[in-house]
């Protein structure tokens, strides 16, 4: 592959068999695990805003990316991010500082993850999703295209920013909006286009604007006869 561009003669650490494509920039303090791929024109370890205030005194925080990851073209991972193993992105994904991502996470094209988020293992985030500061997405959750999570109760206050907590194994349908501080219960399903303004109980289906509880997820029946449209439908 291409030779990584340092730009500022920064030191970084690539384990064995890491492929860095042409035009990619690896900043100071980055460590990437073996068997990983960094696509063309990506930036890994992007400098934080304090660099522009004092370029000479700036020291880039450490960035850690696990083994067997695939970061596709034009994606940007900011310094101080920690990512687990077998992470995969689409193109033009932005992951901001101090975010922590677990193993086996997939993030789709044109998704932006803002600072100080936690995304646990097995999460799947589709294209065009916005994840605001201080959001917690728990294991095996699914966010479908153009979901918008929010974190400011009364903008532009900015003093009580807290994104939603998305429970383990929950599913948020395409173009749904979840308001700040909302807790989406584990195993729940938010219908496409819903606007969620209150906490969602575990293993429930919510629909509408504002979203309201309709039934338990286990009660959902597939119109084409699928026995188990969702894993929780097998629960008693």
Coordinates of N, CA and C in Angstrom, one line a residue:
X1 N 0.8 -1.2 0.0 CA 0.0 0.0 0.0 C 0.9 1.2 0.0
X2 N 0.2 2.4 0.1 CA 0.9 3.6 0.1 C 1.7 3.9 1.4
X3 N 2.6 4.8 1.3 CA 3.4 5.2 2.5 C 2.6 6.2 3.4
X4 N 2.4 5.9 4.7 CA 1.6 6.8 5.5 C 2.3 8.2 5.5
X5 N 1.5 9.2 5.4 CA 2.0 10.6 5.5 C 1.9 11.1 6.9
X6 N 3.0 11.6 7.4 CA 3.1 12.1 8.8 C 2.8 13.6 8.9
X7 N 3.2 14.4 8.0 CA 2.9 15.8 8.0 C 3.7 16.5 8.9
X8 N 3.8 16.2 10.2 CA 4.6 16.8 11.2 C 5.7 15.9 11.7
X9 N 6.1 14.9 11.0 CA 7.1 14.0 11.3 C 6.8 13.3 12.7
X10 N 5.5 13.0 12.8 CA 5.0 12.4 14.0 C 5.4 10.9 14.1
X11 N 5.5 10.4 15.3 CA 5.7 9.0 15.5 C 4.4 8.3 15.7
X12 N 4.3 7.1 15.0 CA 3.1 6.3 15.2 C 3.6 4.9 15.2
X13 N 2.6 3.9 15.5 CA 3.0 2.5 15.7 C 2.0 1.7 15.0
X14 N 2.5 1.0 13.9 CA 1.7 0.1 13.2 C 2.1 -1.3 13.4
X15 N 1.2 -2.2 13.9 CA 1.6 -3.6 14.1 C 1.7 -4.3 12.7
X16 N 2.1 -5.5 12.7 CA 2.4 -6.2 11.5 C 1.2 -6.3 10.5
X17 N 1.4 -6.3 9.2 CA 0.4 -6.4 8.2 C -0.7 -5.4 8.2
X18 N -0.3 -4.1 8.5 CA -1.3 -3.0 8.4 C -1.1 -2.4 7.1
X19 N -2.2 -2.3 6.3 CA -2.2 -1.7 5.0 C -2.7 -0.2 5.1
X20 N -1.9 0.7 4.7 CA -2.3 2.1 4.7 C -2.3 2.6 3.3
X21 N -3.5 3.0 2.8 CA -3.6 3.3 1.4 C -3.1 4.8 1.1
X22 N -2.9 5.0 -0.2 CA -2.4 6.3 -0.6 C -3.1 7.5 -0.1
X23 N -2.4 8.5 0.3 CA -3.0 9.8 0.8 C -3.5 9.8 2.2
X24 N -3.4 8.6 2.9 CA -3.8 8.6 4.3 C -2.8 9.3 5.2
X25 N -3.2 10.0 6.3 CA -2.4 10.7 7.2 C -2.5 10.0 8.6
X26 N -1.4 9.6 9.1 CA -1.4 9.0 10.5 C -0.6 10.0 11.4
X27 N -1.3 10.6 12.4 CA -0.8 11.6 13.3 C 0.0 10.9 14.4
X28 N 0.6 11.8 15.2 CA 1.4 11.3 16.4 C 0.5 10.6 17.4
X29 N 1.1 9.6 18.0 CA 0.5 8.9 19.1 C -0.5 7.8 18.7
X30 N -0.5 7.4 17.4 CA -1.5 6.5 16.9 C -0.9 5.1 17.0
X31 N -1.7 4.1 17.5 CA -1.3 2.7 17.4 C -2.4 1.9 16.7
X32 N -2.1 1.2 15.7 CA -3.1 0.4 14.9 C -2.7 -1.1 14.9
X33 N -3.7 -1.9 15.3 CA -3.4 -3.3 15.4 C -3.2 -4.1 14.1
X34 N -2.6 -5.2 14.2 CA -2.3 -6.0 13.1 C -3.5 -6.4 12.2
X35 N -3.2 -6.6 10.9 CA -4.2 -7.0 10.0 C -5.2 -5.9 9.7
X36 N -4.9 -4.7 9.9 CA -5.9 -3.6 9.7 C -5.7 -2.9 8.4
X37 N -6.7 -2.2 7.9 CA -6.7 -1.5 6.7 C -7.1 0.0 6.9
X38 N -6.3 0.9 6.4 CA -6.7 2.3 6.4 C -6.8 2.8 5.0
X39 N -8.0 3.2 4.6 CA -8.3 3.6 3.2 C -7.7 4.9 2.8
X40 N -7.8 5.2 1.5 CA -7.2 6.4 1.0 C -7.8 7.7 1.6
X41 N -6.9 8.6 1.9 CA -7.3 10.0 2.3 C -8.0 10.0 3.7
X42 N -7.8 8.9 4.5 CA -8.2 9.0 5.9 C -7.2 9.8 6.7
X43 N -7.7 10.3 7.8 CA -6.9 10.9 8.8 C -7.1 10.2 10.1
X44 N -6.0 9.6 10.7 CA -6.1 8.9 12.0 C -5.3 9.6 13.0
X45 N -5.9 9.9 14.1 CA -5.3 10.7 15.2 C -5.4 12.2 14.9
X46 N -6.4 12.6 14.3 CA -6.6 14.0 13.9 C -6.4 14.9 15.2
X47 N -5.7 16.0 15.0 CA -5.4 16.9 16.1 C -6.7 17.5 16.7
X48 N -6.6 17.8 18.0 CA -7.7 18.4 18.7 C -7.7 19.9 18.6
X49 N -8.7 20.6 19.0 CA -8.8 22.0 18.7 C -7.7 22.8 19.4
X50 N -7.2 22.3 20.5 CA -6.1 23.0 21.3 C -4.9 23.1 20.5
X51 N -4.7 22.3 19.4 CA -3.5 22.5 18.6 C -3.5 23.9 17.9
X52 N -4.6 24.4 17.5 CA -4.7 25.6 16.8 C -4.5 26.8 17.7
X53 N -4.6 26.6 19.1 CA -4.4 27.6 20.0 C -2.9 27.7 20.3
X54 N -2.2 26.6 20.3 CA -0.7 26.6 20.7 C 0.0 25.4 19.9
X55 N 0.2 25.6 18.6 CA 0.8 24.5 17.8 C 2.1 24.0 18.3
X56 N 3.0 24.9 18.8 CA 4.3 24.5 19.2 C 4.2 23.7 20.5
X57 N 3.3 24.1 21.4 CA 3.3 23.4 22.7 C 2.3 22.2 22.7
X58 N 1.7 21.9 21.6 CA 0.6 20.9 21.5 C 1.3 19.5 21.5
X59 N 0.7 18.5 22.3 CA 1.1 17.1 22.2 C -0.2 16.3 21.9
X60 N -0.1 15.5 20.9 CA -1.3 14.8 20.4 C -1.6 13.6 21.4
X61 N -2.8 13.5 21.9 CA -3.2 12.4 22.8 C -3.1 11.1 22.1
X62 N -2.9 10.0 22.8 CA -2.8 8.7 22.2 C -4.1 8.2 21.6
X63 N -4.0 7.5 20.5 CA -5.2 7.0 19.8 C -4.9 5.5 19.6
X64 N -5.9 4.6 20.0 CA -5.7 3.2 19.9 C -6.8 2.5 19.1
X65 N -6.3 1.8 18.1 CA -7.3 1.1 17.2 C -6.9 -0.4 17.1
X66 N -7.8 -1.3 17.4 CA -7.5 -2.7 17.5 C -7.2 -3.4 16.2
X67 N -6.9 -4.7 16.3 CA -6.5 -5.5 15.2 C -7.7 -5.8 14.3
X68 N -7.4 -6.0 13.0 CA -8.3 -6.4 12.0 C -9.5 -5.4 11.8
X69 N -9.1 -4.1 11.8 CA -10.1 -3.1 11.6 C -10.0 -2.7 10.1
X70 N -11.1 -2.1 9.6 CA -11.2 -1.6 8.2 C -11.8 -0.2 8.3
X71 N -11.0 0.8 8.0 CA -11.4 2.2 8.0 C -11.4 2.7 6.6
X72 N -12.6 2.9 6.0 CA -12.6 3.2 4.5 C -12.4 4.7 4.2
X73 N -12.3 4.9 3.0 CA -11.8 6.2 2.5 C -12.4 7.5 3.1
X74 N -11.5 8.5 3.3 CA -11.9 9.8 3.7 C -12.5 9.8 5.1
X75 N -12.4 8.8 5.9 CA -12.8 8.8 7.3 C -11.8 9.5 8.1
X76 N -12.3 10.1 9.3 CA -11.4 10.8 10.2 C -11.7 10.3 11.6
X77 N -10.6 9.8 12.2 CA -10.6 9.4 13.6 C -9.8 10.4 14.4
X78 N -10.4 11.1 15.4 CA -9.7 12.1 16.1 C -8.8 11.5 17.2
X79 N -7.8 12.2 17.6 CA -6.9 11.8 18.7 C -7.7 11.6 19.9
X80 N -7.2 10.6 20.7 CA -7.7 10.2 22.0 C -8.9 9.2 21.9
X81 N -9.2 8.8 20.7 CA -10.2 7.7 20.5 C -9.6 6.4 20.8
X82 N -10.4 5.5 21.4 CA -10.1 4.1 21.6 C -11.1 3.2 20.9
X83 N -10.6 2.3 20.0 CA -11.4 1.4 19.2 C -11.0 0.0 19.4
X84 N -11.9 -0.9 19.6 CA -11.6 -2.3 19.7 C -11.2 -3.0 18.5
X85 N -11.3 -4.4 18.5 CA -10.9 -5.2 17.4 C -12.1 -5.3 16.4
X86 N -11.7 -5.6 15.1 CA -12.7 -5.9 14.0 C -13.7 -4.8 13.8
X87 N -13.2 -3.6 13.9 CA -14.1 -2.4 13.7 C -14.1 -2.1 12.2
X88 N -15.3 -1.8 11.7 CA -15.5 -1.6 10.2 C -16.2 -0.3 10.0
X89 N -15.8 0.6 9.1 CA -16.5 1.8 8.7 C -16.9 1.7 7.2
X90 N -17.9 2.5 6.9 CA -18.1 3.0 5.5 C -17.1 4.1 5.2
X91 N -17.4 4.8 4.1 CA -16.6 6.0 3.8 C -17.1 7.2 4.5
X92 N -16.2 8.2 4.7 CA -16.5 9.5 5.3 C -17.2 9.4 6.6
X93 N -16.7 8.6 7.5 CA -17.1 8.5 8.8 C -16.3 9.4 9.7
X94 N -16.9 10.1 10.6 CA -16.2 11.0 11.6 C -16.4 10.5 13.0
X95 N -15.3 10.2 13.7 CA -15.3 9.8 15.1 C -14.5 10.8 15.9
X96 N -15.2 11.5 16.8 CA -14.6 12.6 17.5 C -13.9 12.1 18.8
X97 N -13.2 13.1 19.4 CA -12.3 12.8 20.5 C -12.9 12.1 21.7
X98 N -12.1 11.3 22.4 CA -12.4 10.7 23.7 C -13.6 9.6 23.6
X99 N -14.0 9.3 22.4 CA -15.0 8.3 22.2 C -14.3 6.9 22.4
X100 N -15.1 6.0 23.0 CA -14.7 4.6 23.2 C -15.6 3.7 22.5
X101 N -15.0 2.8 21.6 CA -15.8 1.9 20.8 C -15.3 0.5 21.1
X102 N -16.2 -0.5 21.3 CA -15.9 -1.8 21.6 C -15.5 -2.7 20.3
X103 N -15.5 -4.0 20.5 CA -15.2 -4.9 19.5 C -16.4 -5.1 18.5
X104 N -16.1 -5.5 17.3 CA -17.1 -5.9 16.3 C -18.2 -4.9 16.1
X105 N -17.8 -3.6 16.0 CA -18.7 -2.5 15.7 C -18.6 -2.1 14.2
X106 N -19.7 -1.8 13.6 CA -19.8 -1.4 12.2 C -20.5 0.0 12.2
X107 N -19.9 1.0 11.5 CA -20.4 2.3 11.4 C -20.5 2.7 9.9
X108 N -21.7 3.0 9.4 CA -21.9 3.2 8.0 C -21.5 4.6 7.5
X109 N -21.4 4.7 6.2 CA -21.0 5.9 5.5 C -21.7 7.2 6.0
X110 N -21.0 8.2 6.1 CA -21.5 9.6 6.4 C -22.1 9.6 7.8
X111 N -21.7 8.8 8.7 CA -22.1 8.9 10.1 C -21.1 9.7 10.9
X112 N -21.6 10.5 11.8 CA -20.8 11.3 12.7 C -21.0 11.0 14.1
X113 N -19.9 10.6 14.8 CA -20.0 10.3 16.3 C -19.2 11.4 17.0
X114 N -19.9 12.2 17.8 CA -19.3 13.3 18.5 C -18.5 12.9 19.7
X115 N -17.9 13.9 20.4 CA -17.0 13.5 21.5 C -17.7 12.8 22.7
X116 N -16.8 12.1 23.4 CA -17.2 11.5 24.7 C -18.4 10.5 24.6
X117 N -18.4 9.8 23.5 CA -19.5 8.7 23.4 C -18.9 7.4 23.8
X118 N -19.8 6.5 24.1 CA -19.4 5.1 24.4 C -20.3 4.2 23.5
X119 N -19.6 3.4 22.6 CA -20.4 2.5 21.8 C -19.8 1.1 22.1
X120 N -20.7 0.3 22.6 CA -20.2 -1.1 23.1 C -20.2 -2.1 21.9
X121 N -19.7 -3.2 22.3 CA -19.4 -4.3 21.3 C -20.6 -4.7 20.5
X122 N -20.4 -5.1 19.2 CA -21.5 -5.6 18.4 C -22.5 -4.7 17.9
X123 N -22.3 -3.4 18.1 CA -23.3 -2.4 17.6 C -23.2 -2.2 16.1
X124 N -24.3 -2.0 15.4 CA -24.4 -1.7 14.0 C -25.1 -0.4 13.8
X125 N -24.3 0.6 13.2 CA -24.9 1.9 12.9 C -24.8 2.1 11.4
X126 N -26.0 2.3 10.8 CA -26.1 2.4 9.4 C -25.7 3.8 8.9
X127 N -25.9 4.1 7.6 CA -25.4 5.3 7.0 C -26.2 6.6 7.5
X128 N -25.4 7.7 7.5 CA -26.1 9.0 7.8 C -26.6 9.2 9.2
X129 N -26.1 8.5 10.2 CA -26.6 8.6 11.5 C -25.8 9.7 12.3
X130 N -26.5 10.4 13.2 CA -25.8 11.4 14.0 C -25.9 11.0 15.4
X131 N -24.7 10.9 16.1 CA -24.6 10.5 17.5 C -23.9 11.6 18.2
X132 N -24.7 12.3 19.1 CA -24.2 13.5 19.8 C -23.3 13.2 21.0
X133 N -22.6 14.2 21.5 CA -21.8 14.1 22.7 C -22.5 13.4 23.8
X134 N -21.8 12.6 24.6 CA -22.2 11.9 25.8 C -23.4 11.0 25.5
X135 N -23.3 10.3 24.4 CA -24.3 9.2 24.1 C -23.7 7.9 24.5
X136 N -24.5 7.0 25.0 CA -24.1 5.6 25.3 C -25.0 4.6 24.5
X137 N -24.3 3.9 23.7 CA -25.0 2.8 22.9 C -24.5 1.5 23.4
X138 N -25.4 0.7 23.9 CA -25.0 -0.6 24.5 C -25.0 -1.7 23.5
X139 N -24.5 -2.9 24.0 CA -24.1 -4.0 23.1 C -25.2 -4.4 22.2
X140 N -24.8 -4.7 20.9 CA -25.7 -5.3 19.9 C -26.9 -4.4 19.5
X141 N -26.9 -3.1 19.8 CA -28.0 -2.3 19.4 C -27.8 -2.0 17.9
X142 N -28.9 -1.7 17.2 CA -29.0 -1.4 15.8 C -29.6 0.0 15.5
X143 N -28.9 0.8 14.8 CA -29.4 2.1 14.4 C -29.4 2.2 12.9
X144 N -30.6 2.4 12.3 CA -30.8 2.3 10.9 C -30.6 3.7 10.3
X145 N -30.6 3.8 8.9 CA -30.2 5.0 8.2 C -30.9 6.3 8.7
X146 N -30.1 7.3 8.9 CA -30.6 8.7 9.1 C -31.3 8.8 10.5
X147 N -31.0 7.9 11.4 CA -31.4 8.2 12.8 C -30.6 9.4 13.3
X148 N -31.4 10.2 14.1 CA -30.7 11.4 14.7 C -31.0 11.3 16.3
X149 N -29.9 11.2 17.0 CA -29.9 11.3 18.4 C -29.6 12.7 18.8
X150 N -30.1 13.3 19.9 CA -29.9 14.6 20.3 C -29.5 14.7 21.7
X151 N -28.8 15.8 22.1 CA -28.3 15.9 23.5 C -28.5 17.2 24.2
X152 N -29.2 18.2 23.6 CA -29.4 19.5 24.2 C -30.9 19.7 24.4
X153 N -31.3 19.8 25.7 CA -32.7 19.9 26.1 C -33.3 21.3 25.6
X154 N -32.5 22.3 25.7 CA -32.9 23.6 25.4 C -31.8 24.4 24.8
X155 N -31.5 24.1 23.5 CA -30.4 24.8 22.8 C -30.7 26.3 22.8
X156 N -29.6 27.2 22.8 CA -28.2 26.8 22.8 C -27.6 26.8 24.2
X157 N -28.2 26.2 25.2 CA -27.7 26.2 26.6 C -26.3 25.6 26.7
X158 N -26.2 24.3 26.3 CA -24.9 23.7 26.3 C -24.4 23.3 27.6
X159 N -25.1 23.5 28.7 CA -24.6 23.2 30.0 C -25.1 21.8 30.5
X160 N -26.1 21.2 30.0 CA -26.6 19.9 30.4 C -26.7 19.0 29.3
X161 N -25.6 18.9 28.5 CA -25.6 18.1 27.3 C -25.5 16.6 27.7
X162 N -26.5 15.8 27.4 CA -26.4 14.4 27.6 C -27.2 13.7 26.5
X163 N -26.6 12.9 25.8 CA -27.3 12.1 24.7 C -28.1 11.0 25.3
X164 N -28.8 10.3 24.5 CA -29.6 9.2 24.9 C -28.8 8.0 25.4
X165 N -29.4 7.1 26.1 CA -28.8 5.8 26.4 C -29.6 4.8 25.6
X166 N -28.9 4.1 24.7 CA -29.6 3.1 23.8 C -29.3 1.7 24.3
X167 N -30.4 1.0 24.8 CA -30.2 -0.2 25.5 C -29.7 -1.4 24.7
X168 N -29.2 -2.4 25.3 CA -28.7 -3.6 24.7 C -29.7 -4.2 23.8
X169 N -29.3 -4.5 22.6 CA -30.1 -5.2 21.6 C -31.3 -4.5 21.1
X170 N -31.4 -3.2 21.3 CA -32.5 -2.4 20.9 C -32.3 -2.0 19.4
X171 N -33.4 -1.7 18.7 CA -33.4 -1.3 17.3 C -34.1 0.0 17.1
X172 N -33.4 0.9 16.4 CA -34.0 2.2 16.1 C -34.2 2.3 14.6
X173 N -35.4 2.5 14.2 CA -35.7 2.4 12.7 C -35.3 3.7 12.0
X174 N -35.3 3.6 10.7 CA -34.8 4.7 9.9 C -35.5 6.0 10.1
X175 N -34.7 7.1 10.2 CA -35.1 8.5 10.3 C -35.8 8.8 11.6
X176 N -35.7 7.9 12.6 CA -36.3 8.2 14.0 C -35.4 9.3 14.6
X177 N -36.0 10.0 15.6 CA -35.3 11.0 16.4 C -35.5 10.7 17.8
X178 N -34.4 10.7 18.6 CA -34.5 10.4 20.0 C -33.9 11.6 20.8
X179 N -34.7 12.2 21.7 CA -34.4 13.4 22.4 C -33.4 13.2 23.5
X180 N -32.8 14.3 24.0 CA -31.7 14.1 25.0 C -32.2 13.4 26.3
X181 N -31.3 12.7 27.0 CA -31.5 12.1 28.3 C -32.5 10.9 28.2
X182 N -33.0 10.6 27.1 CA -34.0 9.5 26.9 C -33.2 8.2 27.1
X183 N -33.8 7.2 27.8 CA -33.3 5.9 27.9 C -34.1 4.9 27.1
X184 N -33.5 4.3 26.1 CA -34.2 3.3 25.3 C -33.9 2.0 25.9
X185 N -35.0 1.3 26.4 CA -34.8 0.1 27.1 C -34.3 -1.0 26.2
X186 N -33.6 -2.0 26.9 CA -33.0 -3.1 26.2 C -34.1 -3.9 25.4
X187 N -33.7 -4.3 24.2 CA -34.6 -5.2 23.4 C -35.8 -4.5 22.8
X188 N -35.8 -3.1 22.9 CA -37.0 -2.4 22.4 C -36.8 -2.1 20.9
X189 N -37.9 -1.7 20.3 CA -37.9 -1.3 18.9 C -38.6 0.0 18.7
X190 N -37.9 1.0 18.1 CA -38.5 2.3 17.7 C -38.8 2.3 16.3
X191 N -40.0 2.6 15.9 CA -40.4 2.5 14.5 C -39.8 3.6 13.7
X192 N -39.7 3.4 12.4 CA -39.1 4.4 11.5 C -39.9 5.7 11.6
X193 N -39.2 6.8 11.6 CA -39.8 8.1 11.7 C -40.4 8.6 13.0
X194 N -40.3 7.7 14.0 CA -40.8 8.1 15.3 C -40.0 9.2 16.0
X195 N -40.6 10.0 16.8 CA -39.9 11.0 17.6 C -40.1 10.6 19.1
X196 N -39.0 10.2 19.7 CA -39.0 9.7 21.1 C -38.7 10.8 22.1
X197 N -39.7 11.1 22.9 CA -39.5 12.2 23.9 C -39.4 11.7 25.3
X198 N -39.8 10.4 25.6 CA -39.8 9.8 26.9 C -39.0 8.5 26.9
X199 N -38.7 8.0 28.1 CA -38.0 6.7 28.2 C -38.9 5.6 27.5
X200 N -38.2 4.6 26.9 CA -38.9 3.5 26.3 C -38.7 2.3 27.2
X201 N -39.8 1.6 27.6 CA -39.6 0.4 28.4 C -38.9 -0.7 27.7
X202 N -38.2 -1.6 28.4 CA -37.6 -2.7 27.7 C -38.5 -3.5 26.9
X203 N -38.1 -4.0 25.7 CA -38.8 -5.0 24.9 C -40.2 -4.5 24.5
X204 N -40.3 -3.2 24.2 CA -41.5 -2.7 23.7 C -41.3 -2.0 22.3
X205 N -42.4 -2.0 21.6 CA -42.5 -1.3 20.3 C -43.1 0.1 20.5
X206 N -42.4 1.1 20.0 CA -43.0 2.5 20.1 C -43.1 3.0 18.7
X207 N -44.2 3.8 18.4 CA -44.4 4.3 17.0 C -45.0 5.7 17.2
X208 N -44.8 6.6 16.2 CA -45.5 7.8 16.1 C -44.8 9.0 16.5
X209 N -45.5 10.2 16.5 CA -45.0 11.5 16.9 C -46.0 12.2 17.8
X210 N -45.7 12.3 19.1 CA -44.5 11.7 19.8 C -44.7 10.2 19.9
X211 N -43.7 9.5 20.1 CA -43.7 8.0 20.1 C -44.6 7.5 21.3
X212 N -45.3 6.5 21.0 CA -46.1 5.9 22.1 C -46.0 4.4 22.1
X213 N -46.1 3.7 23.2 CA -46.0 2.3 23.3 C -47.2 1.6 22.6
X214 N -46.9 0.6 21.7 CA -48.0 -0.1 21.0 C -48.1 -1.5 21.6
X215 N -47.0 -2.2 21.7 CA -47.1 -3.6 22.2 C -45.7 -4.0 22.6
X216 N -45.6 -5.3 23.1 CA -44.3 -5.9 23.3 C -43.7 -6.4 22.0
X217 N -42.4 -6.3 22.0 CA -41.7 -6.7 20.7 C -42.0 -8.2 20.4
X218 N -42.1 -9.0 21.5 CA -42.4 -10.4 21.2 C -43.8 -10.7 20.6
X219 N -44.6 -9.7 20.6 CA -46.0 -9.8 20.0 C -46.0 -9.5 18.5
X220 N -44.9 -9.0 18.0 CA -44.8 -8.6 16.6 C -44.8 -9.9 15.7
X221 N -45.7 -9.9 14.7 CA -45.8 -11.0 13.8 C -45.3 -10.5 12.4
X222 N -44.5 -11.4 11.8 CA -44.0 -11.0 10.4 C -45.1 -11.3 9.4
X223 N -45.4 -10.4 8.5 CA -46.5 -10.6 7.5 C -46.1 -11.6 6.5
X224 N -44.9 -12.0 6.4 CA -44.5 -13.0 5.5 C -44.2 -14.4 6.1
X225 N -44.6 -14.4 7.4 CA -44.5 -15.7 8.1 C -43.2 -16.1 8.8
X226 N -42.3 -15.1 8.8 CA -41.0 -15.4 9.5 C -41.3 -15.8 11.0
X227 N -40.7 -16.8 11.5 CA -41.0 -17.3 12.8 C -40.4 -16.3 13.9
X228 N -39.3 -15.7 13.6 CA -38.7 -14.9 14.6 C -38.2 -13.6 14.0
X229 N -39.0 -12.6 13.7 CA -38.6 -11.4 13.1 C -37.5 -10.6 14.0
X230 N -37.7 -10.8 15.3 CA -36.7 -10.3 16.2 C -36.4 -11.3 17.3
X231 N -35.1 -11.4 17.8 CA -34.7 -12.4 18.7 C -35.6 -12.5 19.9
X232 N -36.1 -11.3 20.4 CA -36.9 -11.3 21.6 C -38.3 -11.9 21.4
X233 N -38.7 -12.1 20.2 CA -40.0 -12.7 20.0 C -40.1 -14.2 20.4
X234 N -38.9 -14.8 20.7 CA -38.9 -16.1 21.2 C -39.0 -16.2 22.7
X235 N -38.9 -15.1 23.4 CA -39.0 -15.1 24.8 C -40.4 -15.3 25.3
X236 N -40.5 -15.9 26.4 CA -41.9 -16.1 27.0 C -42.2 -15.0 28.0

